[in-house]
Coordinates of N, CA and C in Angstrom, one line a residue:
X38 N 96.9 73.0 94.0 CA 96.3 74.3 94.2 C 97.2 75.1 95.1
X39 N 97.2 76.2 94.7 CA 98.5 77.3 96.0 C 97.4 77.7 96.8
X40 N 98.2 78.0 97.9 CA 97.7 78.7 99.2 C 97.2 79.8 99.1
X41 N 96.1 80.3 99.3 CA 96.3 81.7 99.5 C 97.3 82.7 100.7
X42 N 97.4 83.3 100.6 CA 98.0 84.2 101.4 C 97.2 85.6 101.6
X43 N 97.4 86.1 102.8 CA 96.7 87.2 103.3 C 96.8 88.2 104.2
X44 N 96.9 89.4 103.6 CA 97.4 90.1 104.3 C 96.6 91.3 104.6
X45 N 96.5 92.7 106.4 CA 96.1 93.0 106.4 C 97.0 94.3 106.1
X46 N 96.3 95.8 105.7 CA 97.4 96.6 106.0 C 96.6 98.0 106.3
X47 N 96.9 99.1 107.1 CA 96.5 100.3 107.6 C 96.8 100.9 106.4
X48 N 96.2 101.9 106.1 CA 96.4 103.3 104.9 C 97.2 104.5 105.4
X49 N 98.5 104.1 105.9 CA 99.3 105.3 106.6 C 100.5 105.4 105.7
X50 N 101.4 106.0 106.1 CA 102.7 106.4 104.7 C 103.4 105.7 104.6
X51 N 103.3 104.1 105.2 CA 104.4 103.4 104.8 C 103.3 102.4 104.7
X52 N 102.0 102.0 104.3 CA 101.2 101.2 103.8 C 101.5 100.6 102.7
X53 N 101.7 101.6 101.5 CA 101.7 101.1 100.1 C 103.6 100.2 99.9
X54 N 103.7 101.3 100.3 CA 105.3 99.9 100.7 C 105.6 98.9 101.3
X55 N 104.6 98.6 102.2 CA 104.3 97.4 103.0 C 103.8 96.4 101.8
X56 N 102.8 96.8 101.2 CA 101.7 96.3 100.4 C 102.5 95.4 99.6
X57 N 103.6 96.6 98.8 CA 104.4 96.4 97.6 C 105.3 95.4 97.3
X58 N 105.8 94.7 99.3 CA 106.8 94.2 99.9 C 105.5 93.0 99.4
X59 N 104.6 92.6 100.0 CA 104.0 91.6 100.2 C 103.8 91.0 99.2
X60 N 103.1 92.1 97.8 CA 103.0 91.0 96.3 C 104.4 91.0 95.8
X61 N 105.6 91.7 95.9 CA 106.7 90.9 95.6 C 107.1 89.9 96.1
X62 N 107.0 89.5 97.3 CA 107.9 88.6 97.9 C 106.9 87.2 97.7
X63 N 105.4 87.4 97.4 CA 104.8 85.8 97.1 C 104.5 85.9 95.8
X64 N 105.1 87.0 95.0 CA 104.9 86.5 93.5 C 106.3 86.3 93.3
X65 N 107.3 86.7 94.0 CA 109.3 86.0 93.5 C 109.0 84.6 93.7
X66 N 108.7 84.1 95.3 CA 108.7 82.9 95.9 C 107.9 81.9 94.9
X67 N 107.3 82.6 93.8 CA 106.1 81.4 93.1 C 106.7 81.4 91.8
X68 N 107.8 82.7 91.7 CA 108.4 82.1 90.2 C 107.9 83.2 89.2
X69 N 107.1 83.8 89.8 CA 106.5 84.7 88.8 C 107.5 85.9 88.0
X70 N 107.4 86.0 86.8 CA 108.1 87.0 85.8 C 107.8 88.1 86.3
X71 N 109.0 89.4 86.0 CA 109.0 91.0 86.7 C 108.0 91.4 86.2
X72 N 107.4 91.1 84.5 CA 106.2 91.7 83.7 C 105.0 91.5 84.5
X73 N 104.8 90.7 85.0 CA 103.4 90.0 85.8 C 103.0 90.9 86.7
X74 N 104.7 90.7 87.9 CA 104.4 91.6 89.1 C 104.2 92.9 88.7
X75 N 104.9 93.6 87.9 CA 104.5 95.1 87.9 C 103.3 95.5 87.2
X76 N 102.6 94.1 86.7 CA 101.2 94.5 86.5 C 100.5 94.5 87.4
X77 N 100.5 93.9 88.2 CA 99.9 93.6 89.7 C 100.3 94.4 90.6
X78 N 101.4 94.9 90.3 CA 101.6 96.7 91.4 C 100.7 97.4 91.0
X79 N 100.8 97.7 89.9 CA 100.1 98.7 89.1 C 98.8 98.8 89.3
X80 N 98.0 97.6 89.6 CA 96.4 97.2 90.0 C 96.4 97.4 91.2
X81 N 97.1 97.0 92.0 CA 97.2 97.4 93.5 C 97.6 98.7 93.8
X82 N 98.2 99.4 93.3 CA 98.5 101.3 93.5 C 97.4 101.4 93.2
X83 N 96.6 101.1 92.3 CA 95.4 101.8 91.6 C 94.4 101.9 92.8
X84 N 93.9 100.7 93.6 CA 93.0 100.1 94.6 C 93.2 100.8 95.4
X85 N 94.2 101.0 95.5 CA 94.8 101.6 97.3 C 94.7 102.7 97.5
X86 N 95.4 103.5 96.1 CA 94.9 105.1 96.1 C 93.6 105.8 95.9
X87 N 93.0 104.4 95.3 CA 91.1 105.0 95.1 C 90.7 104.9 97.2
X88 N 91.2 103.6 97.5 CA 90.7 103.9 98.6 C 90.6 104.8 99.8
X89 N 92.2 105.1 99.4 CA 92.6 106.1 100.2 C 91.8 107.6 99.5
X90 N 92.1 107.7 98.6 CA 91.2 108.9 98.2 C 89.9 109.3 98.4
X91 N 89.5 107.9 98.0 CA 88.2 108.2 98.1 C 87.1 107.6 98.8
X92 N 87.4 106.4 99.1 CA 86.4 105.7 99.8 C 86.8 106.1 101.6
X93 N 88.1 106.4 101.8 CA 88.4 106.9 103.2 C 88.2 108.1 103.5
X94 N 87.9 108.9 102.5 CA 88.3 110.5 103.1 C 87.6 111.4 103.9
X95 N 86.3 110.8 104.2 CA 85.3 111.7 105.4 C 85.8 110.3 106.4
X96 N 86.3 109.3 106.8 CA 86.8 108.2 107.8 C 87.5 109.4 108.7
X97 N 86.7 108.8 110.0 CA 87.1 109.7 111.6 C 88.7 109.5 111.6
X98 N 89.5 110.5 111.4 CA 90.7 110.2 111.8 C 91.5 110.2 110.0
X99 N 90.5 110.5 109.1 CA 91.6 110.9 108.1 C 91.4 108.8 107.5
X100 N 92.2 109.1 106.4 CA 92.4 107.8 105.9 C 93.8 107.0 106.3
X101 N 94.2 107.8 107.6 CA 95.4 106.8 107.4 C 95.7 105.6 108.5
X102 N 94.3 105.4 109.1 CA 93.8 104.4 109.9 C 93.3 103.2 109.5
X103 N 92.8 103.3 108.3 CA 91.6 102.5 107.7 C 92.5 101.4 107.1
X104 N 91.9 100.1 107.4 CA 92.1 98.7 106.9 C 91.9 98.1 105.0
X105 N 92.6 98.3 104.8 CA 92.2 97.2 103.4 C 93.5 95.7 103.4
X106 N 92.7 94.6 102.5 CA 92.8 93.4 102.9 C 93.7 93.3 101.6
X107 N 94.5 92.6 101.3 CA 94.6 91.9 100.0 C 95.3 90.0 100.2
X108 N 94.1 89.6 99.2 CA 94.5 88.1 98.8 C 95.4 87.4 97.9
X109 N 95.7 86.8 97.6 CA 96.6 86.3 96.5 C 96.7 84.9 96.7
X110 N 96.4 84.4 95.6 CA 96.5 83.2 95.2 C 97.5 83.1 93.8
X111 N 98.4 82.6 94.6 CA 100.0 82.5 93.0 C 100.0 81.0 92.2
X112 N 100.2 80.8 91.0 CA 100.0 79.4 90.5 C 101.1 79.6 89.2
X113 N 100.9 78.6 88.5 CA 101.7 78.9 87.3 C 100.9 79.6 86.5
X114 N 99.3 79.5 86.3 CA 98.6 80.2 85.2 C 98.5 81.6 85.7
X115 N 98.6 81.8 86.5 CA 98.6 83.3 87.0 C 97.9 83.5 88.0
X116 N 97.7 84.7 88.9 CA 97.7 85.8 89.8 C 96.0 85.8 90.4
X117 N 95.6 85.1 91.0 CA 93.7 85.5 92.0 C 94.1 86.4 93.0
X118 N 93.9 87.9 92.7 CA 93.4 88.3 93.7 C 92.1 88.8 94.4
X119 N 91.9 89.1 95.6 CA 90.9 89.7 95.9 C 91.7 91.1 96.9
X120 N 91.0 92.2 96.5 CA 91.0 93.4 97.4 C 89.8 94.2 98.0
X121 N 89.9 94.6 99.2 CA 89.0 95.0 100.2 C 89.5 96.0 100.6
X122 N 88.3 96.6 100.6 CA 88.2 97.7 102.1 C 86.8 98.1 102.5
X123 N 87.2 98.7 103.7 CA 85.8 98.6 104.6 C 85.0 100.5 104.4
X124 N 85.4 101.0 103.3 CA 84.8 102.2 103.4 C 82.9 101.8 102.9
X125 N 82.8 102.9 102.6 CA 81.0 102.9 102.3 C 81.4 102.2 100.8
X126 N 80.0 101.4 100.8 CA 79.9 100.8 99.6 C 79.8 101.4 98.0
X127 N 81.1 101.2 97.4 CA 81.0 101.5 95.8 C 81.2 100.6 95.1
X128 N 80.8 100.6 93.9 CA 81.6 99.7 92.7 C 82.1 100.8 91.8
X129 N 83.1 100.9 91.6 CA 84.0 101.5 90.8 C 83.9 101.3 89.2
X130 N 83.2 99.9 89.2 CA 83.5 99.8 87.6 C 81.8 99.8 87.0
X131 N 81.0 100.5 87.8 CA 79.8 100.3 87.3 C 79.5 101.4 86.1
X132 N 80.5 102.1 86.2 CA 79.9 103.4 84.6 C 81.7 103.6 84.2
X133 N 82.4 102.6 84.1 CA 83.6 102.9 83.5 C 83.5 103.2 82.2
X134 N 84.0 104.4 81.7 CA 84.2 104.5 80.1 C 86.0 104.8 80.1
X135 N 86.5 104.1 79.1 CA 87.5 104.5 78.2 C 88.0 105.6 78.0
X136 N 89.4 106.2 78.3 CA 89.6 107.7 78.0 C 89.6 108.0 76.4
X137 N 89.1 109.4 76.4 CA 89.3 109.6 74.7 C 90.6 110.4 74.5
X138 N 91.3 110.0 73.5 CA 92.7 110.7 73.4 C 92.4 111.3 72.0
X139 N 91.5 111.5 71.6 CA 91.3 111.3 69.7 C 91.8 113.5 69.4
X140 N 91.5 114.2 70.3 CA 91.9 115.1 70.5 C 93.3 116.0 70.8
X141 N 93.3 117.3 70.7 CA 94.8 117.7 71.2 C 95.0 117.0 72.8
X142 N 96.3 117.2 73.3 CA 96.7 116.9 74.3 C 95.9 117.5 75.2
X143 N 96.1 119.0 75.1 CA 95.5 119.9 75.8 C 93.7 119.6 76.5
X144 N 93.0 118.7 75.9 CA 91.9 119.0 75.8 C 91.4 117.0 76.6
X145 N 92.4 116.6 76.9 CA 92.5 115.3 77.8 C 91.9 115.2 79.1
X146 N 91.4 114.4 79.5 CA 90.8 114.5 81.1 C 91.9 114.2 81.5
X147 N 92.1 114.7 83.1 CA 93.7 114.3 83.8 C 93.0 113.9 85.0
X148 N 93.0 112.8 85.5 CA 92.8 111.9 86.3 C 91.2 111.4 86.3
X149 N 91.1 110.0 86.9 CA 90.1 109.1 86.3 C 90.4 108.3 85.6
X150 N 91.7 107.8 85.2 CA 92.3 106.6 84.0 C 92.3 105.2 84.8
X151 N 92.5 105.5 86.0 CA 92.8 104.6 86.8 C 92.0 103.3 87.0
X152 N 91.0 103.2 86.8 CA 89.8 102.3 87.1 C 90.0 101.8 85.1
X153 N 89.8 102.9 84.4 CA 89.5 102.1 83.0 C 91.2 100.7 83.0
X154 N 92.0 101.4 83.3 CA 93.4 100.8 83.4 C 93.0 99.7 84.4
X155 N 92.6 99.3 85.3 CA 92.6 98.1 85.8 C 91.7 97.2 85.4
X156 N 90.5 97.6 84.3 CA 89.6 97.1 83.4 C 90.2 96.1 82.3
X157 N 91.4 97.2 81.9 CA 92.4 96.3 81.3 C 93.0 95.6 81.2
X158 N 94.0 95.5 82.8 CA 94.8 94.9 83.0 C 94.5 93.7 83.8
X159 N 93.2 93.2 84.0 CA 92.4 91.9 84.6 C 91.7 91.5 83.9
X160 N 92.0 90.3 84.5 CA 90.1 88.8 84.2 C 89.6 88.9 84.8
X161 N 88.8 88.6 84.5 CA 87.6 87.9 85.6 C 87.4 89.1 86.5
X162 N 87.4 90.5 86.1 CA 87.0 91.3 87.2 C 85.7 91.4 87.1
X163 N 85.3 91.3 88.8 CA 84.2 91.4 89.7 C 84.3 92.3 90.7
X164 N 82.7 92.7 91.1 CA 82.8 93.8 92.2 C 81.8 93.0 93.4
X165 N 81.7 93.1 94.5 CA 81.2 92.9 95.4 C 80.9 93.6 96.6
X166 N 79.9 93.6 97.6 CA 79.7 94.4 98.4 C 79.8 92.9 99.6
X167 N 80.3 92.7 100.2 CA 79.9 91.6 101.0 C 80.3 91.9 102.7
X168 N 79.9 91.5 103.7 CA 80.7 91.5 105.0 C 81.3 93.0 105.4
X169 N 80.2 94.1 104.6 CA 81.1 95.0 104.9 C 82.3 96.3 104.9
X170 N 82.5 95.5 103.7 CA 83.5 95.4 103.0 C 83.3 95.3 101.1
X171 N 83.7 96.5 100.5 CA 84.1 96.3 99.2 C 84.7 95.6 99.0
X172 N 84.3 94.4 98.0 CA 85.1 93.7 97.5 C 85.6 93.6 95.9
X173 N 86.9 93.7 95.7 CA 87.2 93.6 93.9 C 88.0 91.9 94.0
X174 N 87.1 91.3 93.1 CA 88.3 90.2 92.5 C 88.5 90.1 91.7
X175 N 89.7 89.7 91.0 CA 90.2 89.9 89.9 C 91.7 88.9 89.5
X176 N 91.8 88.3 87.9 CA 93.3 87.4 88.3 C 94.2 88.3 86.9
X177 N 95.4 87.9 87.3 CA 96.2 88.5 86.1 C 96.9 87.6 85.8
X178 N 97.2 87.4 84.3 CA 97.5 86.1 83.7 C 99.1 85.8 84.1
X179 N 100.1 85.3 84.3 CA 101.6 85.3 84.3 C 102.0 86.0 83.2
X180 N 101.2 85.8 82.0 CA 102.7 85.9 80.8 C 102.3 87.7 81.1
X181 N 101.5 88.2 81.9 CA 101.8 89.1 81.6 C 100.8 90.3 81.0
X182 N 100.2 89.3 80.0 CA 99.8 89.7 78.5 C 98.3 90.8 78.9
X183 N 97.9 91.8 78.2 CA 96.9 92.2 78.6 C 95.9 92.2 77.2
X184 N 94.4 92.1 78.0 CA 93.4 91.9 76.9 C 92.8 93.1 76.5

């Protein structure tokens, strides 16, 4: 069984590059393929900027004080994470729909893809409210592969 690892990080302008440093350097250390990690950035930008947008943005002091957590558990079958933060309680994926592209370009919603895209790109996603704290868990397989 791998360790988890855990890390805290503030929502200020060098957060997300902190973040970025932390799932590369324990998904290299575990062996993991470039395809995996940059699926796992990509879930993680997604989290971070919903939080910062939106679950922080009436937070005393702006969002760029506020705490979110991230877990990781690395193995050969793939990627357990868990992500947190401490804003007011949402679930994100309770009315997710699918973008429609069946239309001109023109006539596209432009932003909101972001949540259907991490719907995607996980298992086992779960929402939780616990301690406080939103909670998302969710694992991404190694090969990569999305369902």
């Amino acid at each position: 069984m791998a360790t988890p690892q855990i890390r805290q990080f503030e929502t200020g302008p060098e957060a997300y590059a902190e973040l970025r440093g932390f799932v590369e350097h324990c998904c290299t250390n575990a062996g993991i393929d470039p395809r995996t990690i940059a699926v796992l950035l990509l879930i993680c930008e997604e989290l971070f900027e919903n939080s910062v947008q939106h679950g922080y943005q009436d937070a005393p002091g702006g969002a760029s004080e506020q705490p979110i957590w991230l877990t990781l558990t690395v193995s050969a079958e793939g990627i357990d994470a868990i992500y947190e933060d401490a804003a007011p309680a949402y679930d994100p994926f309770a009315n997710v729909s699918q973008p429609d592209y069946s239309g001109p370009a023109e006539t596209w919603r432009v932003g909101g893809l972001g949540i259907p895209l991490v719907t995607r790109l996980t298992r086992d996603l779960r929402y939780e409210h616990t301690g406080k704290r939103n909670r998302i868990v969710f694992s991404v397989p190694v090969d990569g592969a999305i369902s």
